[in-house]
């Protein structure tokens, strides 16, 4: 069969094995539950709309328009009693707002005459959300790359440890095995992220949380998310090649952590760099063009509006070239260490001496 057909076969095999793995299914279910809880639960714990008691005949239009729960009562005494008994949050009696301990800001705001406000920059989120968005991009790429990358390394080492790899390389070249594992990991990681995004968006729409005041979160996030997806896929491919080599360098599962330490640092340093330097324009600009940090830094800069229109294109081209170069180097190291089962293979040994493998 051709190399492309062999690659498709290996990719399909890796995906089938992984989606039947209980650990993968449990982790995916856990992440989906987390996404649902994170978007739906806040709306259930906010206590619902404030309830207000008003005397019959009093105009309730401002309160109703503000989304408050209005309850008409016979007289002022009954309204005060309901507040004291905790049956309503507040009451409006004779132009006075009654409450037990804290002034109900939403009721006061509904009854006040506010001046017209004209926003000069409508596309602005709250300070809290603007602070959290970089963390969300960084954590998504960090945990996904770490989790799926480690699974790739474990799969390679397991095949070496059980000697299955000797059967596999007799049928397909090692570079095809590498390509199939990387593609399978990228497809599974992208699928999981896409599923989480769909669940999160559905949760926001269900609870009405897709807006922050008059600002649509989905509208503001759309460009950054649109660029994050290709950056995520290419960045994951770059790291997946490194994870596969880390797994090929050792012969036992117990040795993966030590062999993969450089890869873990390559993931962790950009993560913490974006977290701690997100407010530094110069540092973020530099990290936007460094292949290992670009998948996080560039989408964040697009979200904050600090990147010009041409920058993500140039950054993505640099990342693609880096990923291609990494896969070429990874293929050579992979070939040079895959059939070495007598302990750990150094990078120098793997680079200098390839095993005599098919293809």
PDB file of C-alpha atoms in Angstrom, residues 76-236:
ATOM      1  CA  UNK A  76     -48.145  48.728  53.450  1.00  0.00           C
ATOM      2  CA  UNK A  77     -48.353  46.660  56.634  1.00  0.00           C
ATOM      3  CA  UNK A  78     -48.592  43.430  54.691  1.00  0.00           C
ATOM      4  CA  UNK A  79     -45.693  44.466  52.457  1.00  0.00           C
ATOM      5  CA  UNK A  80     -43.506  45.116  55.526  1.00  0.00           C
ATOM      6  CA  UNK A  81     -44.552  41.793  57.070  1.00  0.00           C
ATOM      7  CA  UNK A  82     -43.524  39.877  53.931  1.00  0.00           C
ATOM      8  CA  UNK A  83     -40.106  41.508  54.024  1.00  0.00           C
ATOM      9  CA  UNK A  84     -39.626  40.698  57.737  1.00  0.00           C
ATOM     10  CA  UNK A  85     -40.752  37.086  57.216  1.00  0.00           C
ATOM     11  CA  UNK A  86     -38.360  36.661  54.298  1.00  0.00           C
ATOM     12  CA  UNK A  87     -41.117  35.892  51.795  1.00  0.00           C
ATOM     13  CA  UNK A  88     -39.909  38.723  49.538  1.00  0.00           C
ATOM     14  CA  UNK A  89     -36.537  40.412  49.226  1.00  0.00           C
ATOM     15  CA  UNK A  90     -37.824  43.967  49.404  1.00  0.00           C
ATOM     16  CA  UNK A  91     -40.923  46.147  49.208  1.00  0.00           C
ATOM     17  CA  UNK A  92     -41.836  49.534  47.774  1.00  0.00           C
ATOM     18  CA  UNK A  93     -44.153  51.502  50.036  1.00  0.00           C
ATOM     19  CA  UNK A  94     -45.013  55.138  49.435  1.00  0.00           C
ATOM     20  CA  UNK A  95     -41.885  55.753  47.406  1.00  0.00           C
ATOM     21  CA  UNK A  96     -39.682  54.107  50.057  1.00  0.00           C
ATOM     22  CA  UNK A  97     -37.809  50.859  49.473  1.00  0.00           C
ATOM     23  CA  UNK A  98     -37.944  48.448  52.438  1.00  0.00           C
ATOM     24  CA  UNK A  99     -35.303  45.764  52.973  1.00  0.00           C
ATOM     25  CA  UNK A 100     -33.868  43.878  55.947  1.00  0.00           C
ATOM     26  CA  UNK A 101     -30.088  44.359  55.872  1.00  0.00           C
ATOM     27  CA  UNK A 102     -28.700  45.387  52.474  1.00  0.00           C
ATOM     28  CA  UNK A 103     -30.136  47.905  50.063  1.00  0.00           C
ATOM     29  CA  UNK A 104     -31.454  46.106  46.942  1.00  0.00           C
ATOM     30  CA  UNK A 105     -29.437  47.833  44.238  1.00  0.00           C
ATOM     31  CA  UNK A 106     -31.482  46.368  41.394  1.00  0.00           C
ATOM     32  CA  UNK A 107     -34.737  47.713  42.880  1.00  0.00           C
ATOM     33  CA  UNK A 108     -33.231  51.146  43.518  1.00  0.00           C
ATOM     34  CA  UNK A 109     -31.809  51.201  40.003  1.00  0.00           C
ATOM     35  CA  UNK A 110     -35.175  50.246  38.492  1.00  0.00           C
ATOM     36  CA  UNK A 111     -36.899  53.122  40.314  1.00  0.00           C
ATOM     37  CA  UNK A 112     -34.195  55.695  39.535  1.00  0.00           C
ATOM     38  CA  UNK A 113     -34.002  57.895  36.482  1.00  0.00           C
ATOM     39  CA  UNK A 114     -30.663  57.189  34.892  1.00  0.00           C
ATOM     40  CA  UNK A 115     -29.022  59.474  32.307  1.00  0.00           C
ATOM     41  CA  UNK A 116     -28.454  58.214  28.799  1.00  0.00           C
ATOM     42  CA  UNK A 117     -25.094  56.507  28.423  1.00  0.00           C
ATOM     43  CA  UNK A 118     -23.252  56.393  25.106  1.00  0.00           C
ATOM     44  CA  UNK A 119     -20.265  54.036  24.979  1.00  0.00           C
ATOM     45  CA  UNK A 120     -17.399  55.161  22.792  1.00  0.00           C
ATOM     46  CA  UNK A 121     -15.966  51.638  22.704  1.00  0.00           C
ATOM     47  CA  UNK A 122     -18.826  49.156  22.920  1.00  0.00           C
ATOM     48  CA  UNK A 123     -16.620  46.111  22.443  1.00  0.00           C
ATOM     49  CA  UNK A 124     -15.287  46.111  25.985  1.00  0.00           C
ATOM     50  CA  UNK A 125     -15.720  43.307  28.518  1.00  0.00           C
ATOM     51  CA  UNK A 126     -15.672  43.591  32.269  1.00  0.00           C
ATOM     52  CA  UNK A 127     -12.227  43.728  33.848  1.00  0.00           C
ATOM     53  CA  UNK A 128     -12.758  40.270  35.341  1.00  0.00           C
ATOM     54  CA  UNK A 129     -13.486  38.609  32.007  1.00  0.00           C
ATOM     55  CA  UNK A 130     -10.672  40.471  30.268  1.00  0.00           C
ATOM     56  CA  UNK A 131      -8.375  39.078  32.963  1.00  0.00           C
ATOM     57  CA  UNK A 132      -9.696  35.514  32.678  1.00  0.00           C
ATOM     58  CA  UNK A 133      -9.686  35.052  28.901  1.00  0.00           C
ATOM     59  CA  UNK A 134      -5.852  34.706  28.598  1.00  0.00           C
ATOM     60  CA  UNK A 135      -6.003  32.052  31.324  1.00  0.00           C
ATOM     61  CA  UNK A 136      -8.663  30.117  29.420  1.00  0.00           C
ATOM     62  CA  UNK A 137      -6.641  30.017  26.190  1.00  0.00           C
ATOM     63  CA  UNK A 138      -3.453  29.123  28.058  1.00  0.00           C
ATOM     64  CA  UNK A 139      -5.021  26.397  30.196  1.00  0.00           C
ATOM     65  CA  UNK A 140      -6.834  24.831  27.230  1.00  0.00           C
ATOM     66  CA  UNK A 141      -3.637  24.458  25.216  1.00  0.00           C
ATOM     67  CA  UNK A 142      -1.549  23.494  28.255  1.00  0.00           C
ATOM     68  CA  UNK A 143      -3.715  20.698  29.601  1.00  0.00           C
ATOM     69  CA  UNK A 144      -4.685  19.306  26.190  1.00  0.00           C
ATOM     70  CA  UNK A 145      -1.088  19.196  24.955  1.00  0.00           C
ATOM     71  CA  UNK A 146       0.086  17.654  28.202  1.00  0.00           C
ATOM     72  CA  UNK A 147      -2.660  15.047  28.442  1.00  0.00           C
ATOM     73  CA  UNK A 148      -2.744  13.873  24.804  1.00  0.00           C
ATOM     74  CA  UNK A 149       1.009  14.221  24.370  1.00  0.00           C
ATOM     75  CA  UNK A 150       1.658  11.985  27.361  1.00  0.00           C
ATOM     76  CA  UNK A 151      -0.744   9.423  25.924  1.00  0.00           C
ATOM     77  CA  UNK A 152       1.229   9.407  22.654  1.00  0.00           C
ATOM     78  CA  UNK A 153       4.481   8.822  24.533  1.00  0.00           C
ATOM     79  CA  UNK A 154       2.921   6.043  26.615  1.00  0.00           C
ATOM     80  CA  UNK A 155       1.539   4.366  23.491  1.00  0.00           C
ATOM     81  CA  UNK A 156       4.964   4.339  21.807  1.00  0.00           C
ATOM     82  CA  UNK A 157       6.710   2.991  24.914  1.00  0.00           C
ATOM     83  CA  UNK A 158       4.048   0.339  25.448  1.00  0.00           C
ATOM     84  CA  UNK A 159       4.546  -0.940  21.911  1.00  0.00           C
ATOM     85  CA  UNK A 160       8.300  -1.137  22.509  1.00  0.00           C
ATOM     86  CA  UNK A 161       7.902  -2.802  25.882  1.00  0.00           C
ATOM     87  CA  UNK A 162       5.544  -5.477  24.528  1.00  0.00           C
ATOM     88  CA  UNK A 163       7.622  -5.891  21.327  1.00  0.00           C
ATOM     89  CA  UNK A 164       4.535  -5.173  19.206  1.00  0.00           C
ATOM     90  CA  UNK A 165       6.539  -2.513  17.436  1.00  0.00           C
ATOM     91  CA  UNK A 166       8.679  -5.210  15.798  1.00  0.00           C
ATOM     92  CA  UNK A 167       5.572  -6.554  14.095  1.00  0.00           C
ATOM     93  CA  UNK A 168       4.361  -3.077  13.123  1.00  0.00           C
ATOM     94  CA  UNK A 169       7.618  -1.954  11.486  1.00  0.00           C
ATOM     95  CA  UNK A 170       7.687  -5.122   9.416  1.00  0.00           C
ATOM     96  CA  UNK A 171       4.532  -3.858   7.713  1.00  0.00           C
ATOM     97  CA  UNK A 172       4.882  -0.063   7.655  1.00  0.00           C
ATOM     98  CA  UNK A 173       7.873   2.323   7.898  1.00  0.00           C
ATOM     99  CA  UNK A 174       8.527   4.001  11.268  1.00  0.00           C
ATOM    100  CA  UNK A 175       7.832   7.452   9.812  1.00  0.00           C
ATOM    101  CA  UNK A 176       4.323   6.240   8.917  1.00  0.00           C
ATOM    102  CA  UNK A 177       3.804   5.045  12.496  1.00  0.00           C
ATOM    103  CA  UNK A 178       4.948   8.443  13.749  1.00  0.00           C
ATOM    104  CA  UNK A 179       2.711  10.359  11.349  1.00  0.00           C
ATOM    105  CA  UNK A 180      -0.300   8.187  12.192  1.00  0.00           C
ATOM    106  CA  UNK A 181       0.144   8.666  15.931  1.00  0.00           C
ATOM    107  CA  UNK A 182       0.573  12.426  15.588  1.00  0.00           C
ATOM    108  CA  UNK A 183      -2.478  12.762  13.324  1.00  0.00           C
ATOM    109  CA  UNK A 184      -4.604  10.588  15.598  1.00  0.00           C
ATOM    110  CA  UNK A 185      -3.608  12.614  18.657  1.00  0.00           C
ATOM    111  CA  UNK A 186      -4.320  15.898  16.856  1.00  0.00           C
ATOM    112  CA  UNK A 187      -7.740  14.712  15.652  1.00  0.00           C
ATOM    113  CA  UNK A 188      -8.746  13.457  19.094  1.00  0.00           C
ATOM    114  CA  UNK A 189      -7.489  16.599  20.844  1.00  0.00           C
ATOM    115  CA  UNK A 190      -9.214  18.886  18.339  1.00  0.00           C
ATOM    116  CA  UNK A 191     -12.428  16.853  18.593  1.00  0.00           C
ATOM    117  CA  UNK A 192     -12.434  17.080  22.371  1.00  0.00           C
ATOM    118  CA  UNK A 193     -11.823  20.841  22.320  1.00  0.00           C
ATOM    119  CA  UNK A 194     -14.562  21.347  19.703  1.00  0.00           C
ATOM    120  CA  UNK A 195     -16.988  19.284  21.791  1.00  0.00           C
ATOM    121  CA  UNK A 196     -16.169  21.293  24.901  1.00  0.00           C
ATOM    122  CA  UNK A 197     -16.658  24.546  22.970  1.00  0.00           C
ATOM    123  CA  UNK A 198     -20.076  23.418  21.711  1.00  0.00           C
ATOM    124  CA  UNK A 199     -21.161  22.432  25.221  1.00  0.00           C
ATOM    125  CA  UNK A 200     -19.922  25.733  26.662  1.00  0.00           C
ATOM    126  CA  UNK A 201     -21.670  27.817  23.982  1.00  0.00           C
ATOM    127  CA  UNK A 202     -24.904  25.857  24.447  1.00  0.00           C
ATOM    128  CA  UNK A 203     -24.660  26.410  28.197  1.00  0.00           C
ATOM    129  CA  UNK A 204     -24.116  30.148  27.736  1.00  0.00           C
ATOM    130  CA  UNK A 205     -27.094  30.431  25.420  1.00  0.00           C
ATOM    131  CA  UNK A 206     -29.273  28.335  27.728  1.00  0.00           C
ATOM    132  CA  UNK A 207     -28.499  30.484  30.765  1.00  0.00           C
ATOM    133  CA  UNK A 208     -28.295  33.782  28.918  1.00  0.00           C
ATOM    134  CA  UNK A 209     -24.666  34.124  29.965  1.00  0.00           C
ATOM    135  CA  UNK A 210     -23.366  34.861  26.502  1.00  0.00           C
ATOM    136  CA  UNK A 211     -23.535  38.573  27.231  1.00  0.00           C
ATOM    137  CA  UNK A 212     -21.675  40.790  29.645  1.00  0.00           C
ATOM    138  CA  UNK A 213     -23.949  43.780  29.972  1.00  0.00           C
ATOM    139  CA  UNK A 214     -24.526  45.022  26.449  1.00  0.00           C
ATOM    140  CA  UNK A 215     -21.466  43.205  25.118  1.00  0.00           C
ATOM    141  CA  UNK A 216     -21.773  39.830  23.416  1.00  0.00           C
ATOM    142  CA  UNK A 217     -19.060  37.521  24.719  1.00  0.00           C
ATOM    143  CA  UNK A 218     -19.473  35.191  21.772  1.00  0.00           C
ATOM    144  CA  UNK A 219     -19.118  38.069  19.326  1.00  0.00           C
ATOM    145  CA  UNK A 220     -15.926  39.299  20.955  1.00  0.00           C
ATOM    146  CA  UNK A 221     -14.438  35.835  21.363  1.00  0.00           C
ATOM    147  CA  UNK A 222     -15.243  34.637  17.831  1.00  0.00           C
ATOM    148  CA  UNK A 223     -12.153  36.102  16.061  1.00  0.00           C
ATOM    149  CA  UNK A 224      -9.762  34.909  18.774  1.00  0.00           C
ATOM    150  CA  UNK A 225     -11.323  31.432  18.840  1.00  0.00           C
ATOM    151  CA  UNK A 226     -11.296  31.282  15.041  1.00  0.00           C
ATOM    152  CA  UNK A 227      -7.527  31.828  15.027  1.00  0.00           C
ATOM    153  CA  UNK A 228      -6.932  29.713  18.128  1.00  0.00           C
ATOM    154  CA  UNK A 229      -8.151  26.557  16.366  1.00  0.00           C
ATOM    155  CA  UNK A 230      -5.511  26.462  13.569  1.00  0.00           C
ATOM    156  CA  UNK A 231      -2.825  27.615  16.015  1.00  0.00           C
ATOM    157  CA  UNK A 232      -3.914  24.858  18.390  1.00  0.00           C
ATOM    158  CA  UNK A 233      -3.767  22.108  15.742  1.00  0.00           C
ATOM    159  CA  UNK A 234      -0.361  23.114  14.328  1.00  0.00           C
ATOM    160  CA  UNK A 235       1.069  23.743  17.788  1.00  0.00           C
ATOM    161  CA  UNK A 236      -0.154  20.362  18.967  1.00  0.00           C
TER     162      UNK A 236
END
